[in-house]
GROMACS .gro file of N, CA and C in nm:
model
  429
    1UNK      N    1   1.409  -1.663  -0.298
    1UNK     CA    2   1.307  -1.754  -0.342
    1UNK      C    3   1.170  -1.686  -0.332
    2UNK      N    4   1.107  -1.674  -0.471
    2UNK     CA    5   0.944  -1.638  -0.459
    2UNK      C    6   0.859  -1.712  -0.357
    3UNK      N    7   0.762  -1.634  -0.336
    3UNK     CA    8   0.685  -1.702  -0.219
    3UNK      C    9   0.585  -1.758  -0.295
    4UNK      N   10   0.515  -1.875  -0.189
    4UNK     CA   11   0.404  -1.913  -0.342
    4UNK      C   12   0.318  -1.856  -0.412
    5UNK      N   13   0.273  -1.758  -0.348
    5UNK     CA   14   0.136  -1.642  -0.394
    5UNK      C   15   0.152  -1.563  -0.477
    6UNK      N   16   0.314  -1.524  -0.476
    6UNK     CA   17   0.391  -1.402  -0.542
    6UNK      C   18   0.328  -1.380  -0.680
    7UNK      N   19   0.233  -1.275  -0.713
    7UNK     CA   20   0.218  -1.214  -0.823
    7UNK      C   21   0.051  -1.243  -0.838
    8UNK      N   22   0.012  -1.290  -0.741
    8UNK     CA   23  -0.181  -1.308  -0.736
    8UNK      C   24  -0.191  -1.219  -0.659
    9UNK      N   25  -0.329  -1.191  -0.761
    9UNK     CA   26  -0.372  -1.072  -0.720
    9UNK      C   27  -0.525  -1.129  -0.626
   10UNK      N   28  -0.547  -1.088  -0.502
   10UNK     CA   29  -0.660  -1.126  -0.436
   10UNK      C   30  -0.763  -1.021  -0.351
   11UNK      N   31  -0.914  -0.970  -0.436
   11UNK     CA   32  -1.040  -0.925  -0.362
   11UNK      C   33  -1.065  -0.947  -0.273
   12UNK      N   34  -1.115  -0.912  -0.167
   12UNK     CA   35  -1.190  -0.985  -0.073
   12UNK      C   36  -1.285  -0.838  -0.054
   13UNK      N   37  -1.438  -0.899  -0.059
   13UNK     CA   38  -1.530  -0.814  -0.022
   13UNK      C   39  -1.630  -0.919   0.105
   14UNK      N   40  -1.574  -0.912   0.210
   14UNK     CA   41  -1.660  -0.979   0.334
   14UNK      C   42  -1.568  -0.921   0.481
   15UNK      N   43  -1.654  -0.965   0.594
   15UNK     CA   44  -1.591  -0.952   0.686
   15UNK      C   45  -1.601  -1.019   0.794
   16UNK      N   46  -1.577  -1.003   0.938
   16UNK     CA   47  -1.600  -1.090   1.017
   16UNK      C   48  -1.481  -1.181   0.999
   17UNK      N   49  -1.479  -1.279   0.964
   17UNK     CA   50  -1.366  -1.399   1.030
   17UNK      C   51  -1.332  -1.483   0.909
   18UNK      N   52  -1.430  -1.584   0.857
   18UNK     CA   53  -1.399  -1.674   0.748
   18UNK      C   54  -1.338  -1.636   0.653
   19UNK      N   55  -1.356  -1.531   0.558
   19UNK     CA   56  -1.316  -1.477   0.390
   19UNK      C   57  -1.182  -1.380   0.437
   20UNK      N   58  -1.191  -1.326   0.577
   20UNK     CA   59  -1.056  -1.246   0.592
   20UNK      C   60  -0.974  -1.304   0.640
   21UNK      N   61  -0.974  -1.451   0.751
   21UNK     CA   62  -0.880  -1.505   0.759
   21UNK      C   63  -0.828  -1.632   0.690
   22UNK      N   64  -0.908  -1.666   0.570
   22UNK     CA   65  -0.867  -1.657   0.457
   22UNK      C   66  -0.748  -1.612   0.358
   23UNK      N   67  -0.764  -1.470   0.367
   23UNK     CA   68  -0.737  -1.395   0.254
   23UNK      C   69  -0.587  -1.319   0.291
   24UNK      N   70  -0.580  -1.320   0.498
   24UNK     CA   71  -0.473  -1.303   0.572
   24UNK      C   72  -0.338  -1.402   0.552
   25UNK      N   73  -0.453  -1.545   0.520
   25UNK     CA   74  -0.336  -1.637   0.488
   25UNK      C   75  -0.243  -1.622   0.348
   26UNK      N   76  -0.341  -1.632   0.239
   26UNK     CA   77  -0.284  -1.554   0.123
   26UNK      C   78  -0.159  -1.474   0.098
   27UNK      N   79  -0.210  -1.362   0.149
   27UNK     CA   80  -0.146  -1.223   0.177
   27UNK      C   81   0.009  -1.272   0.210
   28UNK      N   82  -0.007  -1.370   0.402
   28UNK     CA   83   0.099  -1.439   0.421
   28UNK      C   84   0.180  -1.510   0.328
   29UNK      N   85   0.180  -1.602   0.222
   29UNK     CA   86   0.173  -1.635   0.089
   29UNK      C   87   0.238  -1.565  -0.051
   30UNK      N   88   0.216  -1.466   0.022
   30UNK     CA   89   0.294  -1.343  -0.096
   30UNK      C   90   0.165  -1.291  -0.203
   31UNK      N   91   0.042  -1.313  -0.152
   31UNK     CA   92  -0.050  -1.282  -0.258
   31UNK      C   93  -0.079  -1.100  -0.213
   32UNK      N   94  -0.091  -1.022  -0.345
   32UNK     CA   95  -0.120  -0.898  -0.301
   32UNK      C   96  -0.244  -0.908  -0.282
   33UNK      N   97  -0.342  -0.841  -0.148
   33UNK     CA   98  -0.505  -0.881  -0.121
   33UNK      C   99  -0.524  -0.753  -0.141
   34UNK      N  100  -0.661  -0.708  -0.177
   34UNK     CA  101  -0.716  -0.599  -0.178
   34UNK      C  102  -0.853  -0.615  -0.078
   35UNK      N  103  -0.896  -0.539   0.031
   35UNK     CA  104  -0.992  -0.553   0.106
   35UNK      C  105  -1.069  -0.429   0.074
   36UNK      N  106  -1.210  -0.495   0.039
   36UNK     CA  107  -1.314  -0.357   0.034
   36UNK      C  108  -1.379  -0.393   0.134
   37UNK      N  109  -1.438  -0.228   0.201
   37UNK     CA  110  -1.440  -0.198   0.318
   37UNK      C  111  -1.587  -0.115   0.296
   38UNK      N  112  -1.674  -0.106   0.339
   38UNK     CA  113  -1.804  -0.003   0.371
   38UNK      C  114  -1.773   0.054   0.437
   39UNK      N  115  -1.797   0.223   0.458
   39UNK     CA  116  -1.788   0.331   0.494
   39UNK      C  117  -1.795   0.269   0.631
   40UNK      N  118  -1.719   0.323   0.713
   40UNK     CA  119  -1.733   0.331   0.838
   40UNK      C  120  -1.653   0.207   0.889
   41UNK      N  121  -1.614   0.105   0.788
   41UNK     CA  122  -1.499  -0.008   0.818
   41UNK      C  123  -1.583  -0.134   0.834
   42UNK      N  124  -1.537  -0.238   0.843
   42UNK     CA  125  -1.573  -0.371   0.859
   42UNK      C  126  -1.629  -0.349   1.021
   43UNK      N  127  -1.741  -0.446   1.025
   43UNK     CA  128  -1.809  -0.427   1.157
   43UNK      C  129  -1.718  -0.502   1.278
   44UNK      N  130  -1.629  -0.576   1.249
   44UNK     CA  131  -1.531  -0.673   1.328
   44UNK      C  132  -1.439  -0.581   1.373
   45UNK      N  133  -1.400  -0.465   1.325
   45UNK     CA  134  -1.325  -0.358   1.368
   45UNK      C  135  -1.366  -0.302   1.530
   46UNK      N  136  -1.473  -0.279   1.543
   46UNK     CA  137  -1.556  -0.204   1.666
   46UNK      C  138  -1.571  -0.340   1.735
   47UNK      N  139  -1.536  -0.458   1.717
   47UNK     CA  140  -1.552  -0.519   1.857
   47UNK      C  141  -1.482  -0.521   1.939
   48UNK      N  142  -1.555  -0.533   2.047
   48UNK     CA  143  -1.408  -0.491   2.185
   48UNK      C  144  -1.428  -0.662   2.249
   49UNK      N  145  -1.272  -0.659   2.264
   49UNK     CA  146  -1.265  -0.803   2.293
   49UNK      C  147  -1.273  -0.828   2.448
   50UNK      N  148  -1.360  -0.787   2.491
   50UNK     CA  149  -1.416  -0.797   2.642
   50UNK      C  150  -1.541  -0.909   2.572
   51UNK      N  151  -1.620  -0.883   2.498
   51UNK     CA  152  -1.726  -0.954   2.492
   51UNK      C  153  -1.652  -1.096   2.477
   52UNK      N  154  -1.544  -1.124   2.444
   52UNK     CA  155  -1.516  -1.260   2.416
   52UNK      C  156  -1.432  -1.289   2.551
   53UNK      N  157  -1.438  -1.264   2.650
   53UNK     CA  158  -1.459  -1.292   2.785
   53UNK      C  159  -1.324  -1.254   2.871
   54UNK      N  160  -1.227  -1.189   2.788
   54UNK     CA  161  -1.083  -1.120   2.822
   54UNK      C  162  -1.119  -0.994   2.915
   55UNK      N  163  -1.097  -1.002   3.054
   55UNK     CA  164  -1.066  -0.904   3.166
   55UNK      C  165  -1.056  -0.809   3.094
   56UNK      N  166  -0.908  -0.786   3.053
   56UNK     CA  167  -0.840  -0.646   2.968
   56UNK      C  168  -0.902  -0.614   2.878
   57UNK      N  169  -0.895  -0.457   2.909
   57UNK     CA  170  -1.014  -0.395   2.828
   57UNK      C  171  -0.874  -0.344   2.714
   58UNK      N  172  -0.819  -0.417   2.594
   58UNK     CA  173  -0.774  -0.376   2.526
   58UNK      C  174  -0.766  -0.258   2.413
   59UNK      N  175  -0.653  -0.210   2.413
   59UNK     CA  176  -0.694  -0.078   2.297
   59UNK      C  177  -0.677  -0.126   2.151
   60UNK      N  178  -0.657  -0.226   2.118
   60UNK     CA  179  -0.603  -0.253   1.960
   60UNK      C  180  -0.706  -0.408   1.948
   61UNK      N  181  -0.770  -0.399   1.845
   61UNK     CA  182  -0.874  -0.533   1.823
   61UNK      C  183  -0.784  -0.579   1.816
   62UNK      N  184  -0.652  -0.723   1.837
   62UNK     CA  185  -0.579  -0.792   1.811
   62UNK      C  186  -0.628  -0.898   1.713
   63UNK      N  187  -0.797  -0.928   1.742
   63UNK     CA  188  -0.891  -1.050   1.665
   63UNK      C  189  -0.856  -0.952   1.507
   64UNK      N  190  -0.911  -0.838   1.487
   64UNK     CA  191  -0.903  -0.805   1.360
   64UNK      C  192  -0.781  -0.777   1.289
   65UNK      N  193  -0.720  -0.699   1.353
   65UNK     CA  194  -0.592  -0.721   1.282
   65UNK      C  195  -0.463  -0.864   1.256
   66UNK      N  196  -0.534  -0.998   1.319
   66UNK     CA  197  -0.474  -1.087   1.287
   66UNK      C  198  -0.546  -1.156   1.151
   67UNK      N  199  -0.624  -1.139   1.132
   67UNK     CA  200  -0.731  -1.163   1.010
   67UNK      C  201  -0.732  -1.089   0.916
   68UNK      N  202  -0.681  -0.955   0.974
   68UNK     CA  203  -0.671  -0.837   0.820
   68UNK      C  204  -0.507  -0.767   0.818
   69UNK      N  205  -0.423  -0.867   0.835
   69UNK     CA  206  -0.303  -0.865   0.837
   69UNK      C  207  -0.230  -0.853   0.651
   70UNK      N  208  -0.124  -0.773   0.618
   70UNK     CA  209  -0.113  -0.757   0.507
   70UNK      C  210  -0.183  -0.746   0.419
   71UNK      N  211  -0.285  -0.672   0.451
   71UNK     CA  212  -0.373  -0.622   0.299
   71UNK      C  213  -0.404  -0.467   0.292
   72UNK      N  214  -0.412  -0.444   0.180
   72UNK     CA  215  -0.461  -0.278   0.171
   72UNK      C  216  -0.606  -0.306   0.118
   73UNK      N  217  -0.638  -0.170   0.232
   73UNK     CA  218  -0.798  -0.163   0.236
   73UNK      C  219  -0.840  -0.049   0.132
   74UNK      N  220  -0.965  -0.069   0.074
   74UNK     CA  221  -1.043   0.062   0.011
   74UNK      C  222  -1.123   0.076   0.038
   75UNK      N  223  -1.195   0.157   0.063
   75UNK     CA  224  -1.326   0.179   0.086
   75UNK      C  225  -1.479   0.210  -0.012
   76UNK      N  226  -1.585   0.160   0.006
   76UNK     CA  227  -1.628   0.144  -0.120
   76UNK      C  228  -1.787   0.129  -0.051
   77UNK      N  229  -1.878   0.203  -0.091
   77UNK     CA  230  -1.996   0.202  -0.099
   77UNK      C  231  -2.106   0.071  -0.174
   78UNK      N  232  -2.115   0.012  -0.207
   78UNK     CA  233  -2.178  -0.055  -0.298
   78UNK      C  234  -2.304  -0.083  -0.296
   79UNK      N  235  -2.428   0.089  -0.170
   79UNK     CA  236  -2.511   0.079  -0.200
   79UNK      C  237  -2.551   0.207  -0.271
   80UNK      N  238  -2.384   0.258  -0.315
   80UNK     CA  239  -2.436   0.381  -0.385
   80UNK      C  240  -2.430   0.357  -0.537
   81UNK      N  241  -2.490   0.415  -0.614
   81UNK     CA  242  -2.427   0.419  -0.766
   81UNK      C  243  -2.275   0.440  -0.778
   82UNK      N  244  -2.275   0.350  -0.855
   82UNK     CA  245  -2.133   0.342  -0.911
   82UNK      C  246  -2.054   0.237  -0.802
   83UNK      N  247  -2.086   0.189  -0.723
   83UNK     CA  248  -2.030   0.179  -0.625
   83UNK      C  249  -1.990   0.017  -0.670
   84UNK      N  250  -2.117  -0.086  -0.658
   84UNK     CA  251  -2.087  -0.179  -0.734
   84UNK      C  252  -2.029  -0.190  -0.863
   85UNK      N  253  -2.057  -0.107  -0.938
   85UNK     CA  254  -1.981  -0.084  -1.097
   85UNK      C  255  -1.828  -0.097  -1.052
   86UNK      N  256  -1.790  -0.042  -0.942
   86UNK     CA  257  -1.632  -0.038  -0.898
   86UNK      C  258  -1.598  -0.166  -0.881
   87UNK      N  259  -1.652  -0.250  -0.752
   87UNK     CA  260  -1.642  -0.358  -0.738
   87UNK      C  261  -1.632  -0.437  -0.893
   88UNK      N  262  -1.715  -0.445  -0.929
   88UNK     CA  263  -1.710  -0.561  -1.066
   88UNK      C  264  -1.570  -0.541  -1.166
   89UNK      N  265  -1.563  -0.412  -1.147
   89UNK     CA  266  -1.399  -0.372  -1.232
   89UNK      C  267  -1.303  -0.405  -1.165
   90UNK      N  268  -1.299  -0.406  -1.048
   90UNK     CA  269  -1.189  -0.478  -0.968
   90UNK      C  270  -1.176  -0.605  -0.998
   91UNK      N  271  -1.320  -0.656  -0.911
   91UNK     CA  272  -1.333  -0.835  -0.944
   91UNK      C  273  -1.252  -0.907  -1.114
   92UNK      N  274  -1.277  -0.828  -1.219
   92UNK     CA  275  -1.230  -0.804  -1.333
   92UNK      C  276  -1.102  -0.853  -1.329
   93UNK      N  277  -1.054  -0.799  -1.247
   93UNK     CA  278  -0.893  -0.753  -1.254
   93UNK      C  279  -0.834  -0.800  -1.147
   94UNK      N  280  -0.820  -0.910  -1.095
   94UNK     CA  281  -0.772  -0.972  -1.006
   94UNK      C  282  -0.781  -1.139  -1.064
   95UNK      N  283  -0.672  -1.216  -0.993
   95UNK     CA  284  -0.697  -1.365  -0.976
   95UNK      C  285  -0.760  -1.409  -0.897
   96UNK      N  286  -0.823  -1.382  -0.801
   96UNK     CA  287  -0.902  -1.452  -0.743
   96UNK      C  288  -0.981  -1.352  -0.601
   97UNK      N  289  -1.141  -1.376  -0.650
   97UNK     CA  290  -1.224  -1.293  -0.571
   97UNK      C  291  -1.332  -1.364  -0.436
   98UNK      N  292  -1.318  -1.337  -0.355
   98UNK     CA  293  -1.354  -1.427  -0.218
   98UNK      C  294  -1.473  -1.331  -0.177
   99UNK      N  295  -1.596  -1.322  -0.154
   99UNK     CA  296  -1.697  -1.300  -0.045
   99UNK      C  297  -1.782  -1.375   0.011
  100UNK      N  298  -1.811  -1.324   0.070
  100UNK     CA  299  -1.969  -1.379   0.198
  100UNK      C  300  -2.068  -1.321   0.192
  101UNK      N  301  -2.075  -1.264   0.050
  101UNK     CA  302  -2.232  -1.246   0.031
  101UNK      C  303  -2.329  -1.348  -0.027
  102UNK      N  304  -2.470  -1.337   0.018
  102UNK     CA  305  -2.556  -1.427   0.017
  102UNK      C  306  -2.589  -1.375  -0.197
  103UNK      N  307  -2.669  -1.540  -0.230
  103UNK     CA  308  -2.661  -1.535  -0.377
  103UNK      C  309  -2.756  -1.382  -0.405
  104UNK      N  310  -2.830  -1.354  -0.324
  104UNK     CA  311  -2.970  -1.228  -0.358
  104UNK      C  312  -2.898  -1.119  -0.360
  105UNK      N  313  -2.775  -1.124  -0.259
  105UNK     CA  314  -2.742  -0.985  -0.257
  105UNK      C  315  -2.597  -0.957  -0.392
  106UNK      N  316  -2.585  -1.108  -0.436
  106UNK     CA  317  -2.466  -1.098  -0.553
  106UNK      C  318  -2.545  -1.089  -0.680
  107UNK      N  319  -2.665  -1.079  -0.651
  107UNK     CA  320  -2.706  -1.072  -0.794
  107UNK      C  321  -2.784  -0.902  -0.760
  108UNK      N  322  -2.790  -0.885  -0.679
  108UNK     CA  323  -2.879  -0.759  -0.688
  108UNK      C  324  -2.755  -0.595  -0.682
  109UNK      N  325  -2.608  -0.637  -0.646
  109UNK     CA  326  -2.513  -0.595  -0.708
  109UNK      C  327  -2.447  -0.645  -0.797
  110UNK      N  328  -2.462  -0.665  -0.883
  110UNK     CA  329  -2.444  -0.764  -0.992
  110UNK      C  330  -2.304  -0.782  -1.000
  111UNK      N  331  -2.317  -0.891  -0.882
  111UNK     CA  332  -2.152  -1.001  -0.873
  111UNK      C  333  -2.150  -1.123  -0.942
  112UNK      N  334  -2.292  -1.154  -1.010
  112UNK     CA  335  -2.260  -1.274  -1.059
  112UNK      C  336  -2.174  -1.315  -1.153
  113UNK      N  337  -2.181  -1.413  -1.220
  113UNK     CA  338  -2.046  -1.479  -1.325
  113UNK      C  339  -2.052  -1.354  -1.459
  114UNK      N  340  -2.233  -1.362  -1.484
  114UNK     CA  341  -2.208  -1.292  -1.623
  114UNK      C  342  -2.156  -1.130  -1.589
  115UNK      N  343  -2.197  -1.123  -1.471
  115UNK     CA  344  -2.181  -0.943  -1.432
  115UNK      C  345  -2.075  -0.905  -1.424
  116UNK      N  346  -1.995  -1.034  -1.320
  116UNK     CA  347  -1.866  -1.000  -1.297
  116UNK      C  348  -1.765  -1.025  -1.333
  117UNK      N  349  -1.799  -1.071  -1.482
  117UNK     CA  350  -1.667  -1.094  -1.570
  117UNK      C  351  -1.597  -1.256  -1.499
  118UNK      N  352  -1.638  -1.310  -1.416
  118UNK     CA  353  -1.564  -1.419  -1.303
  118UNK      C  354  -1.618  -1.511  -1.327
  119UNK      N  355  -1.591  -1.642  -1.354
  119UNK     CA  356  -1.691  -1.750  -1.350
  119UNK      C  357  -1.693  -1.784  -1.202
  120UNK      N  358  -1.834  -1.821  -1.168
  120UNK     CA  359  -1.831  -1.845  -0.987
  120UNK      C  360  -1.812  -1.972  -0.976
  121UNK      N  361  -1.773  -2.070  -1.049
  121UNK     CA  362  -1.783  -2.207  -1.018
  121UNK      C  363  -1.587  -2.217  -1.025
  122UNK      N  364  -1.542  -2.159  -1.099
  122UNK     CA  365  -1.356  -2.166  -1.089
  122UNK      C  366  -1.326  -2.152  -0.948
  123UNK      N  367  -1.222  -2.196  -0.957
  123UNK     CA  368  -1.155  -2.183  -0.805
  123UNK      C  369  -1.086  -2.068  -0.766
  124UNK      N  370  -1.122  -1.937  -0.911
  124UNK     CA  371  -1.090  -1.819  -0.892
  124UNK      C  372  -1.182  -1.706  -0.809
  125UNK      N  373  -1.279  -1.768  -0.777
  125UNK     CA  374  -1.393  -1.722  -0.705
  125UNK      C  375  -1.446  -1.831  -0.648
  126UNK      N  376  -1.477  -1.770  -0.476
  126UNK     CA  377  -1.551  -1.847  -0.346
  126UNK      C  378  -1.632  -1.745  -0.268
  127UNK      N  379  -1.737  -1.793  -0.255
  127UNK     CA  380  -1.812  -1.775  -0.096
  127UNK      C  381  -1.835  -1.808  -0.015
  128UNK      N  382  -1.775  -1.797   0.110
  128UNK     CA  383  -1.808  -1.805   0.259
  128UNK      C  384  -1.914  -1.723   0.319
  129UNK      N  385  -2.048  -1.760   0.279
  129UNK     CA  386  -2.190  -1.709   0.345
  129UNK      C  387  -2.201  -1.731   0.464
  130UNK      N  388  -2.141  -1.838   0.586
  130UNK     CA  389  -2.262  -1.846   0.653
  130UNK      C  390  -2.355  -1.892   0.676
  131UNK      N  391  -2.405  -1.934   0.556
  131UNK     CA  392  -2.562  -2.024   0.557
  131UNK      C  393  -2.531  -2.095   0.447
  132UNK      N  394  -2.645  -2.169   0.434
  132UNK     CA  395  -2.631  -2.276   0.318
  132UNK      C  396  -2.633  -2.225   0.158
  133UNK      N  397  -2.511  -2.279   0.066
  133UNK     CA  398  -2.557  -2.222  -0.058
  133UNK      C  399  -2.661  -2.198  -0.146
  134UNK      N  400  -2.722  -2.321  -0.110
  134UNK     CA  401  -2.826  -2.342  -0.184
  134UNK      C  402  -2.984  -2.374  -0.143
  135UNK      N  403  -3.100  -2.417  -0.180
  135UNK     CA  404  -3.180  -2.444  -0.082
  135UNK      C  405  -3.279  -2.342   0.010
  136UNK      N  406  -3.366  -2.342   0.107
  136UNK     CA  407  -3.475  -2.200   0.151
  136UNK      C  408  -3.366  -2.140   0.247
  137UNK      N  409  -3.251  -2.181   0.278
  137UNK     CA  410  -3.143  -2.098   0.376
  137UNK      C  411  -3.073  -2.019   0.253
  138UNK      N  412  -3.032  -2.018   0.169
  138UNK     CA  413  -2.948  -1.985   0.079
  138UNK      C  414  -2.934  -1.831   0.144
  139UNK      N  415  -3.041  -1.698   0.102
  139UNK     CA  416  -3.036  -1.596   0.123
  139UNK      C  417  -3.084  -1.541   0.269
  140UNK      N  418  -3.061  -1.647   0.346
  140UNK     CA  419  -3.073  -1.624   0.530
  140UNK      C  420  -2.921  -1.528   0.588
  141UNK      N  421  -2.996  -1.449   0.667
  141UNK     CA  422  -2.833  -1.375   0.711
  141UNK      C  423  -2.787  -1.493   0.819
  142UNK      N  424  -2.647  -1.468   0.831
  142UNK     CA  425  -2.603  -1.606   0.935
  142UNK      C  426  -2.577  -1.557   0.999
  143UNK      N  427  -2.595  -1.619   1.124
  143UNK     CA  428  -2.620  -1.571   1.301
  143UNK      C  429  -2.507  -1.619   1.344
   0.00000   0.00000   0.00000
């Protein structure tokens, strides 16, 4: 028996917690995920889970790899040239594209609907910002 996801294809360009455990569930689902990654990896990678108040000074983030479970990662610049151009050809080419970028920074890599080939209002594309969509929070980083 197919799984329900079987044959969606799923982006995810965010990190931290919301859009990857998300996209973990998916994956679970049978969806193939693709995770883009900035040089040097998602910043949720380097946390050591002492700060979240665990004695054991563990060797394996267990927080990240339960969130970035079944997906293949790429790695991808997107403050270099070309870098976003990649992204948008991906976004292209997938069923459904998930980030947590704020609207300033999707338009200033041009993720928006017309850029990215995606309409942002389908349920083929979501953002988990953080802050409010819309409104003087819209392009606030979230704390």
């Amino acid at each position: 028996m197919a799984a329900p996801l079987d044959g969606i294809r799923v982006l995810e360009l965010a990190n931290w917690v919301a859009v990857p455990a998300a996209t973990a569930l998916m994956a679970d689902m049978g969806a193939e995920v693709i995770k883009i990654e900035p040089p040097g990896g998602d910043i949720y990678r380097g946390v050591v889970l002492r700060s979240f108040g665990y004695e054991f000074d563990f060797k394996t983030n267990y927080a990240f790899q339960t969130d970035n479970r079944g997906k293949r990662s790429i790695t991808i610049d997107i403050e270099k040239p070309g870098g976003a151009a990649l992204v948008r050809r991906l976004a292209a080419d997938v069923d459904i594209f998930l980030t947590h970028l704020i609207p300033s920074r999707l338009v200033k890599y041009g993720l928006t609907e017309p850029t990215c080939g995606r309409p942002t209002t389908s349920p083929s594309t979501s953002r988990s910002p953080g802050t409010a969509a819309r409104g003087r929070m819209q392009n606030a980083p979230a704390s």
